[in-house]
Amino acid sequence: MVASPVVALWVLEPPAQPLHIMRIRITLLATALTFAVGSVPALAAQQDAPLMWQSNGDTSFEGMGRRLYALDDFNGDSRTDIISVNPNGSSNLMTQNGVIRAISGTDGAHLWRIDGNYDFEQLGLTFPTIDDINGDGIRDLFALTSMGSTNGFLRNGFCRAISGADGSMMWQVFGMSDNEQFGSSYARSDDINFDNTEDIVVGSLGASSMGFFGNGYVQCVSANYGWTMWRTNGTGNDQGIGANVVMVADLNGDGKRDVIAHNPEANSSGLYRNGLIMALSGTTGQIIWQSDGVIDNARFGDSVDDLGDLNGDGISDLLVVDPDAAAGAWMIYPDAGKASLISGADGTPIWEHAGTHPGEHYGTVHKVFGDVNGDGAVDIVMGNPENSSMGLASNGTVEILSGANGFPLWVRAGTFNYGLFGAQLLLPGDLDGDGADDVLMVSSEASTGSFWNPLVNNGHIEALSGATGNTMWQVLGANNGSHLGANLVLVDDADGDGAMEIVSGSPLADENGLTNNGKIIGLSGRMGSPLWSTVGDSNDAGLGFLMKAVDDADGDGVDDLVSTNPGADSGNLINNGMATSFSSATGAQLWRYDGTSNDQRMGTSIVTASDVDFDGTKDVYVGAYVADTDGLADNGSLFCFSGGVTVPLSVDGLHPGSLATFSVTGGTPGATNWFGISLVGPGPTMTSHGIPLALSEPIMVLGSSTVDSTGSSSVQVQVPNGAAGTTFWAQAVEVQGPHHVQQSQMRMLTVK
């Protein structure tokens, strides 16, 4: 390894080097956030974790990082920013008023924050994006809470339009009486008032009006101005028609999508909990038709799916499930459940298919499938885990119903007592290469043992041919409590057989003599055979608790995986949490970061966003909403990790008056690595040679070094005596010839 001479770290003018990272044209001022480098990690595996920054909530009980959304660039730095939402957050001496905060995806700087104004308001309970409604070029946001109390009312609920640029409120609409629960449901409608912005349909579950009690209402609101364009009230006591709203295709022929309001708990037509569905014009709110459950406790309308036009009348039809309906002659099967196709034109039944066993709750688990039988109509795959048949208890079934007539195209029954076959369904595409999409059945609570080998909650994954229902392969959890399939992620084809692969996380698995250390298994989608497996290395590590497929971090052409567990114990800490990146092709650990304090619970949420450090992969943001930092309680934290780790940058000896070594591994032998820092913040910055950097002007060049035969290079710099507490950002750039450029991760560091 060839190292450059020692240079001073804090020289404000870069040395005269022929490096294209010296003349910078873009400047981004960023808030310096402290990341302590040089602290002893809980485990050795932490050392290579590509943590770029950590941002902390600034008040106790804010709970930053509970729910994360990557929505838009709010601060204009060309990088997607992060919204943290905690409807149970508490602030300003209130309880569960809710906190919403915008955080720079680039450096973790706090952009804006809004708090609920009343106890138990739960601001952010529903938090979707809307269009740019104020014309500033930045998408705005829409927050609803049915539990909010405002303008002197109790639990009247409200919806609020929020500027994405600064968090200011642009308009607010609220319920006009106690217990309306305005904001119980929400859907984006078409542009009803022709102002080039999709409008908003909001439901109110608890409202009483028109002489009725608890009839509820649905209201269409202009997204631009908050004006009410129409309101439709329920037509009877306890209908609560605002419990759920969904948009469906045009039912009345006016060229606009229409609204389905449904409430399975409604009392309608003199019955109890029979449920109802009401079709409303999306343009005017006029009732197109109403369809009610026909018996007590049917819970008609538990779910509603738009299947398109299946009866040939030119109007979309609807799949409706009432899972608690009694079935059979004289209704002798309580809670058997029923699935129905109803006409979108008038709400009348086209076909019905009921469960055949008491307590089956038919239709609770279902997916809209492709056209299995080639009749031009979509079909439906149904999972019935509570079905008991063939002398077995809760063995479950999976079947495909014809969308055209409701006839079963095939039925596959589980073969294990309490196997709960059909508990979860995934659609992984064509696994067996026959041209038809297939079905993945998952039951993490399945007990698949026998008299000779009793197993409880070991879990079960089975691939079924979409064409025939035949089993292509199955995998059973090996031990009691394995909970195989508790968390499942579909990833890219890693073994080159043309089928997606499956990654199963089992956080409660006991492996290698440990307790609840967890296990992750990569399975071939084509064969079901194990491709790799890895287990947690300590009691309560809970590997596989939360998993997310992310960009290809290791450069093998296959997207990779990040797993977190906020309850993990590691490094003699309790509930510190853990985030780990794995190759989805081999299971190799790419990086790992363990929470640094007891009860930090790092890993409660994961989201991916922009490539902040210019390594070609989206970066990974991990929340820890109960973390205690800066002397605060449950203020929460957000961590940003580089999505790629092909060229890791490490720094040793970063102390005042010492020599600090900046090192890169995995480089190209014979190439030249340039090392630079910024005291201002991260980029992006484009050099005059067209090379994007993750640093901001002014950039100080520390020196260069030739990459040795092992792929390593380094420089040493003298840290000034008075540099304690100084935060900076560092990156290395490998240059070989005019076109070959390889960059390291960007790291934020603080002199100890």
Tab-separated table of N, CA, C and O in Angstrom, residues 175-259:
chain	number	residue	atom	x	y	z
A	175	GLY	N	-65.356	17.825	11.552
A	175	GLY	CA	-66.721	17.480	11.893
A	175	GLY	C	-67.376	18.574	12.703
A	175	GLY	O	-66.720	19.286	13.470
A	176	MET	N	-68.683	18.693	12.565
A	176	MET	CA	-69.405	19.814	13.162
A	176	MET	C	-70.196	19.430	14.390
A	176	MET	O	-71.031	20.215	14.866
A	177	SER	N	-69.934	18.251	14.962
A	177	SER	CA	-70.601	17.854	16.198
A	177	SER	C	-69.749	16.822	16.910
A	177	SER	O	-68.834	16.229	16.319
A	178	ASP	N	-70.041	16.579	18.174
A	178	ASP	CA	-69.304	15.604	18.955
A	178	ASP	C	-69.420	14.208	18.337
A	178	ASP	O	-70.470	13.825	17.804
A	179	ASN	N	-68.294	13.481	18.417
A	179	ASN	CA	-68.255	12.058	18.054
A	179	ASN	C	-68.597	11.777	16.593
A	179	ASN	O	-68.984	10.656	16.257
A	180	GLU	N	-68.435	12.738	15.707
A	180	GLU	CA	-68.618	12.460	14.290
A	180	GLU	C	-67.548	11.526	13.747
A	180	GLU	O	-67.787	10.759	12.819
A	181	GLN	N	-66.321	11.660	14.256
A	181	GLN	CA	-65.184	10.879	13.782
A	181	GLN	C	-64.943	11.110	12.288
A	181	GLN	O	-64.712	10.173	11.520
A	182	PHE	N	-65.023	12.376	11.908
A	182	PHE	CA	-64.689	12.746	10.542
A	182	PHE	C	-63.232	12.373	10.268
A	182	PHE	O	-62.336	12.700	11.032
A	183	GLY	N	-62.983	11.672	9.153
A	183	GLY	CA	-61.652	11.136	8.862
A	183	GLY	C	-61.537	9.658	9.172
A	183	GLY	O	-60.428	9.112	9.165
A	184	SER	N	-62.681	8.983	9.422
A	184	SER	CA	-62.657	7.537	9.675
A	184	SER	C	-62.109	6.764	8.495
A	184	SER	O	-61.534	5.683	8.653
A	185	SER	N	-62.289	7.304	7.297
A	185	SER	CA	-61.803	6.662	6.085
A	185	SER	C	-61.473	7.742	5.064
A	185	SER	O	-61.889	8.898	5.202
A	186	TYR	N	-60.769	7.336	4.026
A	186	TYR	CA	-60.254	8.316	3.073
A	186	TYR	C	-59.992	7.632	1.744
A	186	TYR	O	-59.601	6.462	1.688
A	187	ALA	N	-60.202	8.366	0.636
A	187	ALA	CA	-59.819	7.889	-0.690
A	187	ALA	C	-59.581	9.096	-1.587
A	187	ALA	O	-60.218	10.146	-1.424
A	188	ARG	N	-58.661	8.979	-2.535
A	188	ARG	CA	-58.450	9.995	-3.554
A	188	ARG	C	-59.447	9.787	-4.684
A	188	ARG	O	-59.539	8.697	-5.247
A	189	SER	N	-60.174	10.819	-5.006
A	189	SER	CA	-61.148	10.730	-6.073
A	189	SER	C	-60.584	11.316	-7.356
A	189	SER	O	-59.422	11.740	-7.419
A	190	ASP	N	-61.405	11.354	-8.402
A	190	ASP	CA	-61.045	12.071	-9.609
A	190	ASP	C	-61.110	13.578	-9.342
A	190	ASP	O	-61.551	14.037	-8.284
A	191	ASP	N	-60.656	14.349	-10.320
A	191	ASP	CA	-60.747	15.808	-10.259
A	191	ASP	C	-62.193	16.198	-10.563
A	191	ASP	O	-62.601	16.290	-11.721
A	192	ILE	N	-62.966	16.438	-9.512
A	192	ILE	CA	-64.389	16.691	-9.676
A	192	ILE	C	-64.664	18.121	-10.136
A	192	ILE	O	-65.576	18.375	-10.920
A	193	ASN	N	-63.890	19.086	-9.638
A	193	ASN	CA	-64.156	20.502	-9.933
A	193	ASN	C	-63.242	21.073	-11.013
A	193	ASN	O	-63.166	22.290	-11.184
A	194	PHE	N	-62.515	20.203	-11.731
A	194	PHE	CA	-61.734	20.590	-12.895
A	194	PHE	C	-60.686	21.659	-12.592
A	194	PHE	O	-60.458	22.585	-13.382
A	195	ASP	N	-60.023	21.517	-11.436
A	195	ASP	CA	-58.936	22.429	-11.107
A	195	ASP	C	-57.582	21.748	-11.220
A	195	ASP	O	-56.583	22.229	-10.676
A	196	ASN	N	-57.540	20.632	-11.920
A	196	ASN	CA	-56.316	19.878	-12.206
A	196	ASN	C	-55.698	19.219	-10.980
A	196	ASN	O	-54.507	18.912	-10.966
A	197	THR	N	-56.501	18.984	-9.962
A	197	THR	CA	-56.040	18.296	-8.765
A	197	THR	C	-57.078	17.264	-8.353
A	197	THR	O	-58.261	17.580	-8.252
A	198	GLU	N	-56.630	16.014	-8.149
A	198	GLU	CA	-57.550	14.998	-7.660
A	198	GLU	C	-58.108	15.408	-6.307
A	198	GLU	O	-57.378	15.906	-5.451
A	199	ASP	N	-59.391	15.191	-6.111
A	199	ASP	CA	-60.037	15.613	-4.885
A	199	ASP	C	-60.075	14.476	-3.868
A	199	ASP	O	-59.462	13.425	-4.064
A	200	ILE	N	-60.772	14.657	-2.771
A	200	ILE	CA	-60.667	13.790	-1.612
A	200	ILE	C	-62.058	13.388	-1.151
A	200	ILE	O	-62.953	14.228	-1.052
A	201	VAL	N	-62.250	12.116	-0.876
A	201	VAL	CA	-63.480	11.619	-0.292
A	201	VAL	C	-63.167	11.166	1.128
A	201	VAL	O	-62.250	10.365	1.350
A	202	VAL	N	-63.924	11.692	2.095
A	202	VAL	CA	-63.672	11.417	3.505
A	202	VAL	C	-64.945	10.864	4.138
A	202	VAL	O	-66.048	11.370	3.882
A	203	GLY	N	-64.788	9.832	4.971
A	203	GLY	CA	-65.913	9.240	5.664
A	203	GLY	C	-65.984	9.665	7.114
A	203	GLY	O	-64.971	9.934	7.758
A	204	SER	N	-67.210	9.730	7.630
A	204	SER	CA	-67.464	10.040	9.044
A	204	SER	C	-68.332	8.927	9.610
A	204	SER	O	-69.524	8.831	9.293
A	205	LEU	N	-67.757	8.088	10.434
A	205	LEU	CA	-68.430	6.906	10.941
A	205	LEU	C	-69.530	7.228	11.943
A	205	LEU	O	-70.618	6.650	11.899
A	206	GLY	N	-69.269	8.161	12.864
A	206	GLY	CA	-70.149	8.319	14.020
A	206	GLY	C	-71.168	9.427	13.932
A	206	GLY	O	-71.909	9.661	14.906
A	207	ALA	N	-71.255	10.135	12.815
A	207	ALA	CA	-72.143	11.289	12.738
A	207	ALA	C	-73.610	10.877	12.850
A	207	ALA	O	-74.019	9.802	12.405
A	208	SER	N	-74.391	11.762	13.435
A	208	SER	CA	-75.843	11.612	13.503
A	208	SER	C	-76.470	12.813	12.809
A	208	SER	O	-76.165	13.961	13.151
A	209	SER	N	-77.342	12.561	11.843
A	209	SER	CA	-77.942	13.646	11.077
A	209	SER	C	-79.248	13.195	10.470
A	209	SER	O	-79.565	11.992	10.465
A	210	MET	N	-80.017	14.143	9.958
A	210	MET	CA	-81.272	13.865	9.266
A	210	MET	C	-82.254	13.100	10.139
A	210	MET	O	-83.085	12.328	9.660
A	211	GLY	N	-82.176	13.282	11.461
A	211	GLY	CA	-83.053	12.590	12.376
A	211	GLY	C	-82.645	11.183	12.727
A	211	GLY	O	-83.362	10.486	13.449
A	212	PHE	N	-81.478	10.731	12.238
A	212	PHE	CA	-80.983	9.397	12.533
A	212	PHE	C	-79.844	9.462	13.533
A	212	PHE	O	-79.179	10.490	13.696
A	213	PHE	N	-79.597	8.327	14.189
A	213	PHE	CA	-78.480	8.218	15.123
A	213	PHE	C	-77.411	7.318	14.525
A	213	PHE	O	-77.684	6.183	14.130
A	214	GLY	N	-76.171	7.859	14.452
A	214	GLY	CA	-75.048	7.064	13.971
A	214	GLY	C	-75.183	6.624	12.527
A	214	GLY	O	-74.642	5.587	12.148
A	215	ASN	N	-75.862	7.400	11.707
A	215	ASN	CA	-76.006	7.020	10.298
A	215	ASN	C	-74.736	7.266	9.496
A	215	ASN	O	-74.492	6.612	8.498
A	216	GLY	N	-73.897	8.227	9.961
A	216	GLY	CA	-72.646	8.504	9.273
A	216	GLY	C	-72.847	9.272	7.986
A	216	GLY	O	-73.990	9.481	7.520
A	217	TYR	N	-71.728	9.695	7.374
A	217	TYR	CA	-71.814	10.358	6.081
A	217	TYR	C	-70.495	10.229	5.326
A	217	TYR	O	-69.449	9.871	5.890
A	218	VAL	N	-70.553	10.529	4.033
A	218	VAL	CA	-69.390	10.589	3.162
A	218	VAL	C	-69.368	11.964	2.523
A	218	VAL	O	-70.410	12.454	2.059
A	219	GLN	N	-68.191	12.592	2.503
A	219	GLN	CA	-68.075	13.967	2.042
A	219	GLN	C	-66.935	14.074	1.030
A	219	GLN	O	-65.854	13.507	1.230
A	220	CYS	N	-67.173	14.773	-0.054
A	220	CYS	CA	-66.147	15.031	-1.056
A	220	CYS	C	-65.613	16.442	-0.852
A	220	CYS	O	-66.385	17.416	-0.815
A	221	VAL	N	-64.291	16.564	-0.727
A	221	VAL	CA	-63.632	17.815	-0.393
A	221	VAL	C	-62.671	18.192	-1.521
A	221	VAL	O	-61.924	17.340	-2.021
A	222	SER	N	-62.670	19.449	-1.899
A	222	SER	CA	-61.705	19.941	-2.871
A	222	SER	C	-60.307	19.908	-2.272
A	222	SER	O	-60.054	20.505	-1.227
A	223	ALA	N	-59.382	19.203	-2.934
A	223	ALA	CA	-58.019	19.138	-2.428
A	223	ALA	C	-57.340	20.494	-2.471
A	223	ALA	O	-56.472	20.782	-1.643
A	224	ASN	N	-57.723	21.333	-3.413
A	224	ASN	CA	-57.087	22.638	-3.533
A	224	ASN	C	-57.523	23.617	-2.454
A	224	ASN	O	-56.712	24.387	-1.941
A	225	TYR	N	-58.803	23.594	-2.105
A	225	TYR	CA	-59.338	24.660	-1.279
A	225	TYR	C	-60.018	24.194	0.007
A	225	TYR	O	-60.321	25.003	0.873
A	226	GLY	N	-60.267	22.897	0.151
A	226	GLY	CA	-60.975	22.412	1.324
A	226	GLY	C	-62.479	22.604	1.257
A	226	GLY	O	-63.178	22.392	2.253
A	227	TRP	N	-63.007	23.038	0.102
A	227	TRP	CA	-64.438	23.239	-0.031
A	227	TRP	C	-65.160	21.895	-0.076
A	227	TRP	O	-64.696	20.921	-0.659
A	228	THR	N	-66.328	21.834	0.513
A	228	THR	CA	-67.177	20.661	0.410
A	228	THR	C	-67.962	20.724	-0.888
A	228	THR	O	-68.696	21.682	-1.135
A	229	MET	N	-67.802	19.695	-1.732
A	229	MET	CA	-68.479	19.674	-3.026
A	229	MET	C	-69.745	18.828	-2.983
A	229	MET	O	-70.666	19.076	-3.736
A	230	TRP	N	-69.782	17.840	-2.133
A	230	TRP	CA	-71.030	17.134	-1.868
A	230	TRP	C	-70.897	16.355	-0.572
A	230	TRP	O	-69.791	16.078	-0.115
A	231	ARG	N	-72.049	16.023	0.015
A	231	ARG	CA	-72.095	15.210	1.224
A	231	ARG	C	-73.316	14.313	1.126
A	231	ARG	O	-74.412	14.768	0.785
A	232	THR	N	-73.111	13.030	1.453
A	232	THR	CA	-74.195	12.057	1.441
A	232	THR	C	-74.305	11.421	2.816
A	232	THR	O	-73.314	10.903	3.350
A	233	ASN	N	-75.503	11.453	3.394
A	233	ASN	CA	-75.751	10.914	4.718
A	233	ASN	C	-76.315	9.502	4.642
A	233	ASN	O	-76.998	9.129	3.666
A	234	GLY	N	-76.016	8.714	5.667
A	234	GLY	CA	-76.663	7.424	5.786
A	234	GLY	C	-78.157	7.569	5.907
A	234	GLY	O	-78.676	8.620	6.335
A	235	THR	N	-78.876	6.523	5.545
A	235	THR	CA	-80.332	6.588	5.465
A	235	THR	C	-81.033	5.879	6.615
A	235	THR	O	-82.256	5.710	6.572
A	236	GLY	N	-80.285	5.452	7.646
A	236	GLY	CA	-80.901	4.781	8.773
A	236	GLY	C	-79.990	4.806	9.983
A	236	GLY	O	-78.790	5.115	9.903
A	237	ASN	N	-80.561	4.492	11.148
A	237	ASN	CA	-79.790	4.447	12.385
A	237	ASN	C	-78.668	3.417	12.297
A	237	ASN	O	-78.839	2.327	11.713
A	238	ASP	N	-77.533	3.771	12.879
A	238	ASP	CA	-76.403	2.852	13.050
A	238	ASP	C	-75.877	2.281	11.733
A	238	ASP	O	-75.296	1.192	11.710
A	239	GLN	N	-76.018	3.013	10.641
A	239	GLN	CA	-75.429	2.571	9.382
A	239	GLN	C	-73.939	2.890	9.308
A	239	GLN	O	-73.171	2.112	8.765
A	240	GLY	N	-73.525	4.034	9.847
A	240	GLY	CA	-72.106	4.396	9.857
A	240	GLY	C	-71.454	4.277	8.497
A	240	GLY	O	-70.399	3.654	8.346
A	241	ILE	N	-72.069	4.898	7.481
A	241	ILE	CA	-71.621	4.633	6.106
A	241	ILE	C	-70.230	5.181	5.817
A	241	ILE	O	-69.648	4.844	4.786
A	242	GLY	N	-69.685	6.003	6.701
A	242	GLY	CA	-68.336	6.511	6.489
A	242	GLY	C	-67.229	5.641	7.036
A	242	GLY	O	-66.059	6.042	7.029
A	243	ALA	N	-67.562	4.417	7.474
A	243	ALA	CA	-66.541	3.556	8.065
A	243	ALA	C	-65.430	3.223	7.071
A	243	ALA	O	-64.247	3.219	7.424
A	244	ASN	N	-65.791	2.941	5.817
A	244	ASN	CA	-64.818	2.611	4.778
A	244	ASN	C	-65.280	3.220	3.459
A	244	ASN	O	-66.465	3.142	3.118
A	245	VAL	N	-64.367	3.813	2.716
A	245	VAL	CA	-64.670	4.293	1.378
A	245	VAL	C	-63.569	3.839	0.433
A	245	VAL	O	-62.386	3.852	0.776
A	246	VAL	N	-63.959	3.388	-0.750
A	246	VAL	CA	-63.012	3.011	-1.795
A	246	VAL	C	-63.517	3.567	-3.115
A	246	VAL	O	-64.727	3.732	-3.316
A	247	MET	N	-62.600	3.868	-4.004
A	247	MET	CA	-62.948	4.308	-5.343
A	247	MET	C	-62.997	3.097	-6.274
A	247	MET	O	-62.133	2.220	-6.213
A	248	VAL	N	-64.019	3.068	-7.128
A	248	VAL	CA	-64.156	2.008	-8.109
A	248	VAL	C	-64.358	2.654	-9.475
A	248	VAL	O	-64.449	3.873	-9.610
A	249	ALA	N	-64.437	1.835	-10.508
A	249	ALA	CA	-64.643	2.346	-11.858
A	249	ALA	C	-65.994	3.055	-11.968
A	249	ALA	O	-66.845	2.985	-11.069
A	250	ASP	N	-66.173	3.737	-13.056
A	250	ASP	CA	-67.401	4.488	-13.314
A	250	ASP	C	-68.600	3.542	-13.353
A	250	ASP	O	-68.698	2.661	-14.216
A	251	LEU	N	-69.551	3.723	-12.412
A	251	LEU	CA	-70.725	2.865	-12.337
A	251	LEU	C	-71.953	3.474	-13.004
A	251	LEU	O	-72.854	2.756	-13.422
A	252	ASN	N	-72.009	4.806	-13.064
A	252	ASN	CA	-73.219	5.464	-13.559
A	252	ASN	C	-73.056	6.112	-14.924
A	252	ASN	O	-73.956	6.819	-15.391
A	253	GLY	N	-71.902	5.903	-15.569
A	253	GLY	CA	-71.723	6.356	-16.925
A	253	GLY	C	-71.451	7.829	-17.113
A	253	GLY	O	-71.604	8.341	-18.230
A	254	ASP	N	-70.994	8.545	-16.054
A	254	ASP	CA	-70.712	9.969	-16.213
A	254	ASP	C	-69.243	10.263	-16.478
A	254	ASP	O	-68.834	11.426	-16.519
A	255	GLY	N	-68.434	9.198	-16.658
A	255	GLY	CA	-67.033	9.381	-16.987
A	255	GLY	C	-66.117	9.573	-15.806
A	255	GLY	O	-64.899	9.747	-15.994
A	256	LYS	N	-66.622	9.563	-14.584
A	256	LYS	CA	-65.826	9.717	-13.375
A	256	LYS	C	-65.935	8.456	-12.523
A	256	LYS	O	-66.976	7.780	-12.525
A	257	ARG	N	-64.832	8.158	-11.805
A	257	ARG	CA	-64.899	7.049	-10.860
A	257	ARG	C	-65.937	7.323	-9.777
A	257	ARG	O	-66.197	8.477	-9.414
A	258	ASP	N	-66.511	6.247	-9.271
A	258	ASP	CA	-67.521	6.374	-8.238
A	258	ASP	C	-67.016	5.825	-6.912
A	258	ASP	O	-65.905	5.293	-6.820
A	259	VAL	N	-67.847	5.971	-5.872
A	259	VAL	CA	-67.445	5.689	-4.502
A	259	VAL	C	-68.261	4.522	-3.964
A	259	VAL	O	-69.483	4.490	-4.129
